[in-house]
Coordinates of C-alpha atoms and ligand atoms in Angstrom, one line a residue:
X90 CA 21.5 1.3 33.9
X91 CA 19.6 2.9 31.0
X92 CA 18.1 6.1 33.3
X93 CA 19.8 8.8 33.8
X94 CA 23.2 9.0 31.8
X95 CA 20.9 8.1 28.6
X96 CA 18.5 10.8 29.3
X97 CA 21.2 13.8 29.5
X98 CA 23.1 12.2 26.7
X99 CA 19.7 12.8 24.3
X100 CA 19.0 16.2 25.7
X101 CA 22.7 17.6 25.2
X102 CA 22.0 16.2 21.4
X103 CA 19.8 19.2 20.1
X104 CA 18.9 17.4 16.9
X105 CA 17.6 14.5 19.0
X106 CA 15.9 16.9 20.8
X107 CA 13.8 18.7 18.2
X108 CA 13.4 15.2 16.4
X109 CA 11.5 14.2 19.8
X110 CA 9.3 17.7 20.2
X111 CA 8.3 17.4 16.5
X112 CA 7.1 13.7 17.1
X113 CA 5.4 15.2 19.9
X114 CA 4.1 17.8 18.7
X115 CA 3.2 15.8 15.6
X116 CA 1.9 13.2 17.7
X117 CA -1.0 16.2 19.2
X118 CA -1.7 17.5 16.2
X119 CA -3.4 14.0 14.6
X120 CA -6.9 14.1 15.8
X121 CA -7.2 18.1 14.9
X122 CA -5.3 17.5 11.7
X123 CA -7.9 14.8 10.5
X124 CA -10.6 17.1 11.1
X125 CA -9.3 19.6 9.2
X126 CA -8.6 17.7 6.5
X127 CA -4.9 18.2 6.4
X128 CA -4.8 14.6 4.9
X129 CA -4.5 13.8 1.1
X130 CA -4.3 10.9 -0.8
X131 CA -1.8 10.5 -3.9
X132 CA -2.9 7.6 -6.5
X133 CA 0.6 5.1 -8.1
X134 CA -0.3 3.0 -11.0
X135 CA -0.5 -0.2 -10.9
X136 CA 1.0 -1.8 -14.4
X137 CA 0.3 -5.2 -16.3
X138 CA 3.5 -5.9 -16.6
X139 CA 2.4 -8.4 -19.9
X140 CA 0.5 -5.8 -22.2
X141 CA 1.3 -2.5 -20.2
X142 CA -2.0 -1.2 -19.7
X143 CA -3.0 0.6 -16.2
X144 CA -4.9 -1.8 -14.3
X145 CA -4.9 0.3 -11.6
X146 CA -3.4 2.5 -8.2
X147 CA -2.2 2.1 -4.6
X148 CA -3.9 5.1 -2.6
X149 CA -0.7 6.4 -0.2
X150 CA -1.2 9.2 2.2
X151 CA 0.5 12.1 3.0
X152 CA -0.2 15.4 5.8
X153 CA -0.3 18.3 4.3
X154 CA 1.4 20.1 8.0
X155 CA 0.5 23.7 8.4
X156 CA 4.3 24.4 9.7
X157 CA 6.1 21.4 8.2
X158 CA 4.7 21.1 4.4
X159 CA 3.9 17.2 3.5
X160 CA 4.7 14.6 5.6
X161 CA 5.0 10.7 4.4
X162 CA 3.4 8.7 5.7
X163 CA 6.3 7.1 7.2
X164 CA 6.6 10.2 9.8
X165 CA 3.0 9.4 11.1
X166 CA 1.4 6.2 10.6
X167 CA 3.6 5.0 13.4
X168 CA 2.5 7.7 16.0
X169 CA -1.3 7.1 14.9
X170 CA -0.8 3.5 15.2
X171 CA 0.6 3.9 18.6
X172 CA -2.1 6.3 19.6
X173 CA -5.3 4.5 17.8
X174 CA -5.8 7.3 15.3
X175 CA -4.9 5.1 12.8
X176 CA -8.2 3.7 12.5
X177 CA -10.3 6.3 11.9
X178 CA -7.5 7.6 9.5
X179 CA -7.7 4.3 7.9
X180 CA -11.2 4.8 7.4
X181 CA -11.2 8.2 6.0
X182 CA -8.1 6.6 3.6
X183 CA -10.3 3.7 2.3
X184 CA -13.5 6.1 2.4
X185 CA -11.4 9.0 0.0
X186 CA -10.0 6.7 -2.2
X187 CA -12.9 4.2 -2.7
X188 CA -15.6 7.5 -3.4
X189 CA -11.7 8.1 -5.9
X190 CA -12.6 4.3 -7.7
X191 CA -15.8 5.7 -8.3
X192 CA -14.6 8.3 -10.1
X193 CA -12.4 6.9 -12.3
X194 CA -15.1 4.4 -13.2
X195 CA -17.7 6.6 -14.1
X196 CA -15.4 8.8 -15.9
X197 CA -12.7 6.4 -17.8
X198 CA -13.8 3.0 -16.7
X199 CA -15.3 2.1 -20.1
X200 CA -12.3 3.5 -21.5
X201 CA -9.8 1.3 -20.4
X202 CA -8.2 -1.7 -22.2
X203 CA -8.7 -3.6 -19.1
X204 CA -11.9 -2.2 -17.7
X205 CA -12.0 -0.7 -14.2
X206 CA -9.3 0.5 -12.5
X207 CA -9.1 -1.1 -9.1
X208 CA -7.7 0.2 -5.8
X209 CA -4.9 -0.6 -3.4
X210 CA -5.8 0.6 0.1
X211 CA -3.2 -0.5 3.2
X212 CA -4.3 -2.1 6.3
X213 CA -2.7 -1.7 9.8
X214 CA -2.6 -3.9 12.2
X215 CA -4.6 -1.8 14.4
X216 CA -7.1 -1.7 11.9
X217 CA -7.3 -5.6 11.1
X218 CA -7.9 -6.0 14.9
X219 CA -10.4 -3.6 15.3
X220 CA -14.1 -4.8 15.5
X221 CA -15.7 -2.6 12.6
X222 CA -13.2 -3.2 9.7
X223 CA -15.7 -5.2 7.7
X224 CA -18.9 -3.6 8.5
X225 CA -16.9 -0.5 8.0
X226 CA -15.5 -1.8 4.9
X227 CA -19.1 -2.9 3.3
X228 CA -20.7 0.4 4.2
X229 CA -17.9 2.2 2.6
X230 CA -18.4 0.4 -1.3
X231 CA -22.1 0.7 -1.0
X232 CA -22.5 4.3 -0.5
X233 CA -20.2 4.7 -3.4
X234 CA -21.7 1.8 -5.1
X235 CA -18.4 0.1 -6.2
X236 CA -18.2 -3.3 -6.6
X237 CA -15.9 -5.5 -3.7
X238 CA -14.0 -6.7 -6.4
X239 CA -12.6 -3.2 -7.5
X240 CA -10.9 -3.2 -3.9
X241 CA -7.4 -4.7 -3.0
X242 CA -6.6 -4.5 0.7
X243 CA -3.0 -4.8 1.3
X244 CA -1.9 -6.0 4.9
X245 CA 2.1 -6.5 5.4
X246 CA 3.6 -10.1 5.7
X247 CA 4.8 -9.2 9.2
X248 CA 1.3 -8.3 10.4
X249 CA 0.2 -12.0 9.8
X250 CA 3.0 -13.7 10.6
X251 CA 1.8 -15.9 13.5
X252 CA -1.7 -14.5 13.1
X253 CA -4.5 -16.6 14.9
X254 CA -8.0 -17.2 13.4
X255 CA -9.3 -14.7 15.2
X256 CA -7.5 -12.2 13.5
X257 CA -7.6 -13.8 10.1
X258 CA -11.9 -14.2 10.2
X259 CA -12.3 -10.6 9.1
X260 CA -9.9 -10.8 6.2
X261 CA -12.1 -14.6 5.2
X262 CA -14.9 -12.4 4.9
X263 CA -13.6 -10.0 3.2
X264 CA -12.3 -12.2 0.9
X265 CA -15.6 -14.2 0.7
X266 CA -17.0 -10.6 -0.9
X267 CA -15.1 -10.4 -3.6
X268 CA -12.4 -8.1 -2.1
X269 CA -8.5 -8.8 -2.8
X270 CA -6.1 -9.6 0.3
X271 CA -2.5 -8.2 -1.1
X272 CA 0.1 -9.9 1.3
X273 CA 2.6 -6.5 1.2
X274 CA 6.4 -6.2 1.8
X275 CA 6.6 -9.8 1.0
X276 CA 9.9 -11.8 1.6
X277 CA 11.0 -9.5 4.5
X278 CA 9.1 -11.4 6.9
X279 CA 10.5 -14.6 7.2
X280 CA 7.0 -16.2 6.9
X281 CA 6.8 -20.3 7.0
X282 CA 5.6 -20.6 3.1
X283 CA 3.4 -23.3 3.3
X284 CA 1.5 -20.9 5.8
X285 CA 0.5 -19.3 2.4
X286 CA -2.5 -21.6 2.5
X287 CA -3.5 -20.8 5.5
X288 CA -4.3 -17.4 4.5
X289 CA -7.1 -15.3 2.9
X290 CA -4.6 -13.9 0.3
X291 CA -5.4 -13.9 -3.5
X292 CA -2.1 -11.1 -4.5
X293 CA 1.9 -11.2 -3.3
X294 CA 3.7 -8.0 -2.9
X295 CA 7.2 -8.7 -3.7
X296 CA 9.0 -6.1 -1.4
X297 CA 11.2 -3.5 -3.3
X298 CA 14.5 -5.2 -2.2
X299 CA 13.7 -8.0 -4.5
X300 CA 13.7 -5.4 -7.6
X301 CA 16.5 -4.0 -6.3
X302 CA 18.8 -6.9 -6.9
X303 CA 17.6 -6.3 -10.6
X304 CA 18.9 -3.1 -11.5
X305 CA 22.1 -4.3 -13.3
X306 CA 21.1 -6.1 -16.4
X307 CA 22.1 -9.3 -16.2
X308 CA 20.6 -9.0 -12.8
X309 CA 22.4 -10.9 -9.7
X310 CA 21.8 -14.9 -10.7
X311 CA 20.9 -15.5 -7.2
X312 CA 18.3 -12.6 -7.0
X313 CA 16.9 -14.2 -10.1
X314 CA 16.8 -17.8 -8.7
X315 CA 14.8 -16.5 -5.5
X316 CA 12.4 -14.4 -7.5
X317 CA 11.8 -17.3 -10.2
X318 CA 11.2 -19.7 -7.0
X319 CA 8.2 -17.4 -5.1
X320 CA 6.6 -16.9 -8.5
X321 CA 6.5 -20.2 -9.2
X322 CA 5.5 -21.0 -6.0
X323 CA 2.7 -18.2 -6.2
X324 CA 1.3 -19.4 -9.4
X325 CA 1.1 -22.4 -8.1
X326 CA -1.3 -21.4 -5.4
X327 CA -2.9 -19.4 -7.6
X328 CA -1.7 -16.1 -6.6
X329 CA -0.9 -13.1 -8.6
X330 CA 2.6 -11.3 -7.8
X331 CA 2.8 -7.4 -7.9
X332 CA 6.3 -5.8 -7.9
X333 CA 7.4 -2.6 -6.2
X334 CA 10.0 -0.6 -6.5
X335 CA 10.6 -1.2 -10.5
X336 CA 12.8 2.2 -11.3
X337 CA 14.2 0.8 -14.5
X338 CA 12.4 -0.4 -17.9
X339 CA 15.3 -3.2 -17.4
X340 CA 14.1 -4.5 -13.7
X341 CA 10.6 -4.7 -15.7
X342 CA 11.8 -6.6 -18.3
X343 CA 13.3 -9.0 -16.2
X344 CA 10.4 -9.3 -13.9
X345 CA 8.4 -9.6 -16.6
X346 CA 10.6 -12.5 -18.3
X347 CA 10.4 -14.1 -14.9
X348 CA 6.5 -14.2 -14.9
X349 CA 5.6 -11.6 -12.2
X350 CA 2.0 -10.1 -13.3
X351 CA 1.7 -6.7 -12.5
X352 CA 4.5 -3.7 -11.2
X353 CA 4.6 -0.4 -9.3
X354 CA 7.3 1.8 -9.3
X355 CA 8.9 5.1 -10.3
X356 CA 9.8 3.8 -13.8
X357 CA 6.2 4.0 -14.6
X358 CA 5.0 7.2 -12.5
X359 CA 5.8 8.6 -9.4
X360 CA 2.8 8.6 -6.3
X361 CA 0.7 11.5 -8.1
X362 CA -3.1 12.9 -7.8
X363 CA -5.9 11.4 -9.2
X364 CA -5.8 13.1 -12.3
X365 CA -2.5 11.8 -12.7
X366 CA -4.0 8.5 -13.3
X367 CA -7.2 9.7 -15.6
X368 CA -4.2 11.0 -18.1
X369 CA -2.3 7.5 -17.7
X370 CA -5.3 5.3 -18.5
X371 CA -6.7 7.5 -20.6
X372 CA -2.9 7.5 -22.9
X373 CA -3.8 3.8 -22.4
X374 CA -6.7 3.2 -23.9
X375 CA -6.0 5.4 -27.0
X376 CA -3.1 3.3 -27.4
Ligands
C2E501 P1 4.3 0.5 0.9 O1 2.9 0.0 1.1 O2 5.3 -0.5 0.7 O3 4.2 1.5 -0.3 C1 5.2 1.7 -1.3 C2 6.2 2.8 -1.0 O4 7.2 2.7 -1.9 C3 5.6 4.2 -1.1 O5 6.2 5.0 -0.1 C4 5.9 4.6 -2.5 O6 6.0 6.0 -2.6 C5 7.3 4.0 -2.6 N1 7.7 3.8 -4.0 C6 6.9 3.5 -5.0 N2 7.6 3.3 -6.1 C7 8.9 3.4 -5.8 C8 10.2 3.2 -6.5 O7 10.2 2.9 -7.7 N3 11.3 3.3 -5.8 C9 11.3 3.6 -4.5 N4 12.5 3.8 -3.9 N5 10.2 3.8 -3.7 C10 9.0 3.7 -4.4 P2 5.4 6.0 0.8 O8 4.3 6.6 0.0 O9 6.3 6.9 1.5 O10 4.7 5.0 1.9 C11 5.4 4.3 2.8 C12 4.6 3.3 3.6 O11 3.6 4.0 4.4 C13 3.8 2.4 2.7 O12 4.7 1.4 2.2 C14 2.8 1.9 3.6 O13 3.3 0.8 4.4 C15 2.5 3.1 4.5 N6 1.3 3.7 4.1 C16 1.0 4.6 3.1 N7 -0.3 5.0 3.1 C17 -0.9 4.3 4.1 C18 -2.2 4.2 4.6 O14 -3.2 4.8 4.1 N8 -2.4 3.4 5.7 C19 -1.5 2.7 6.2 N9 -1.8 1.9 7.3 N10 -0.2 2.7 5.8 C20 0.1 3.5 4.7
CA502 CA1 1.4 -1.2 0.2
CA503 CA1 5.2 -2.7 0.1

């Protein structure tokens, strides 16, 4: 039923049509686009949402595209996940942004009201399956001689919903180091809570369409109520809970009054480069 007729329809829809050449077209151009180092990395703070001090960034990428300017990552992660160039474009991610870390450390880390600033690296799927993540990993921080505790992996809720030990072993070692497991996108996934336990996790992610429901002041009681719930549940495990999305200084003042730890968002600074973030902690530490 879906052959034909579907086909024709798609083609005689010249938007459609371009929108499937360019993810083609983008599609081909991964590998050579990696090697040219068309890929850069922009740095978003990550706030204490108690004492406001920078205690850190999420690295995000973006493709600088010869013919279509800068790309989110949105337009391509899918396509390299579906044609395994995600993982060595998840290496040269966590490689850029950890020799990044470095940086910062040796150049503002003393600086800092909270010492050094740590790094948020995301983790595909692909990438958690794939045999060399921790070897990969471990080589990565000791040529740039940063410590595993200045890196946070983040891995989304979905991608370990149902997981099996298999999958999870990796992340166990990983966590063993000294390096942070971030459940991401948290509360979109449906996960069985008391699951929680079951995993290597030390940080939730509270998805942006939490914050969201804060952006009137007095925020939606209900939204409260379900926010109040997982960070009391999360504390209780001993988990820290990062917010993203916070676009107003009253969504961090309720999340804050609420008892979530640290925040992300565009009220604070907009993804940025790295020297973006030496001027933030820097305003920081000098108070
Ligand atoms: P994410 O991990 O949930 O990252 C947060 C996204 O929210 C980013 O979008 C960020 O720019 C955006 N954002 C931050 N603050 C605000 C705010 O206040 N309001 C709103 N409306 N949005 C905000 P971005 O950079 O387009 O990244 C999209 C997604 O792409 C990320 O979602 C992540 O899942 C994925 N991604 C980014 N970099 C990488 C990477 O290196 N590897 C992998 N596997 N995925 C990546
Ligand atoms: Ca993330
Ligand atoms: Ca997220």
């Amino acid at each position: 039923a879906k052959s034909a007729g579907g086909n024709r329809s798609e083609l005689a829809d010249p938007e459609a049509d371009a929108r499937a050449i360019t993810r083609h077209g983008l599609t081909t151009a991964l590998p050579t686009a990696l090697e040219r180092g068309e890929f850069f990395i922009e740095y978003q703070p990550l706030v204490h949402l108690g004492d406001g001090s920078v205690r850190g960034a999420e690295a995000l990428v973006r493709w600088l595209h010869p013919q279509h300017g800068v790309l989110g990552p949105d337009r391509f992660i899918p396509l390299a996940e579906h044609t395994g160039l995600i993982v060595p474009l998840g290496r040269w991610v966590l490689e850029e942004s950890i020799r990044q870390a470095r940086e910062w450390r040796e150049r503002y880390g003393e600086q800092t009201t909270a010492g050094p600033l740590r790094i948020n690296v995301n983790l595909s799927p692909c990438q958690l399956s794939h045999p060399g993540l921790v070897q990969d990993t471990v080589e990565i921080l000791e040529r740039a001689g940063v410590a595993p505790d200045a890196l946070c992996l983040e891995v989304t809720e979905s991608a370990l919903i149902g997981a099996d030990d298999d999958l999870l072993k990796p992340l166990r070692r990983l966590a063993e180091m000294g390096v942070d497991i971030a459940l991401d996108d948290f509360g979109t996934g449906y996960s069985n809570l008391a699951n929680l336990r079951r995993l290597p996790v030390s940080i939730l992610k509270l998805d942006r369409s939490f914050t969201q429901g804060m952006q009137q002041f007095p925020a939606d009681p209900v939204d409260l109520k379900i926010v109040e719930g997982i960070v009391t549940l999360a504390h209780s495990l001993d988990l820290a809970v990062t917010v993203e999305g916070v676009e107003t200084g009253a969504q961090a003042e309720q999340l804050r009054i609420l008892g979530c730890d640290t925040a992300q968002g565009w009220y604070y600074a907009r993804p940025g480069p790295p020297e973006r973030l030496h001027e933030l902690a820097l305003v920081d530490a000098t108070g």
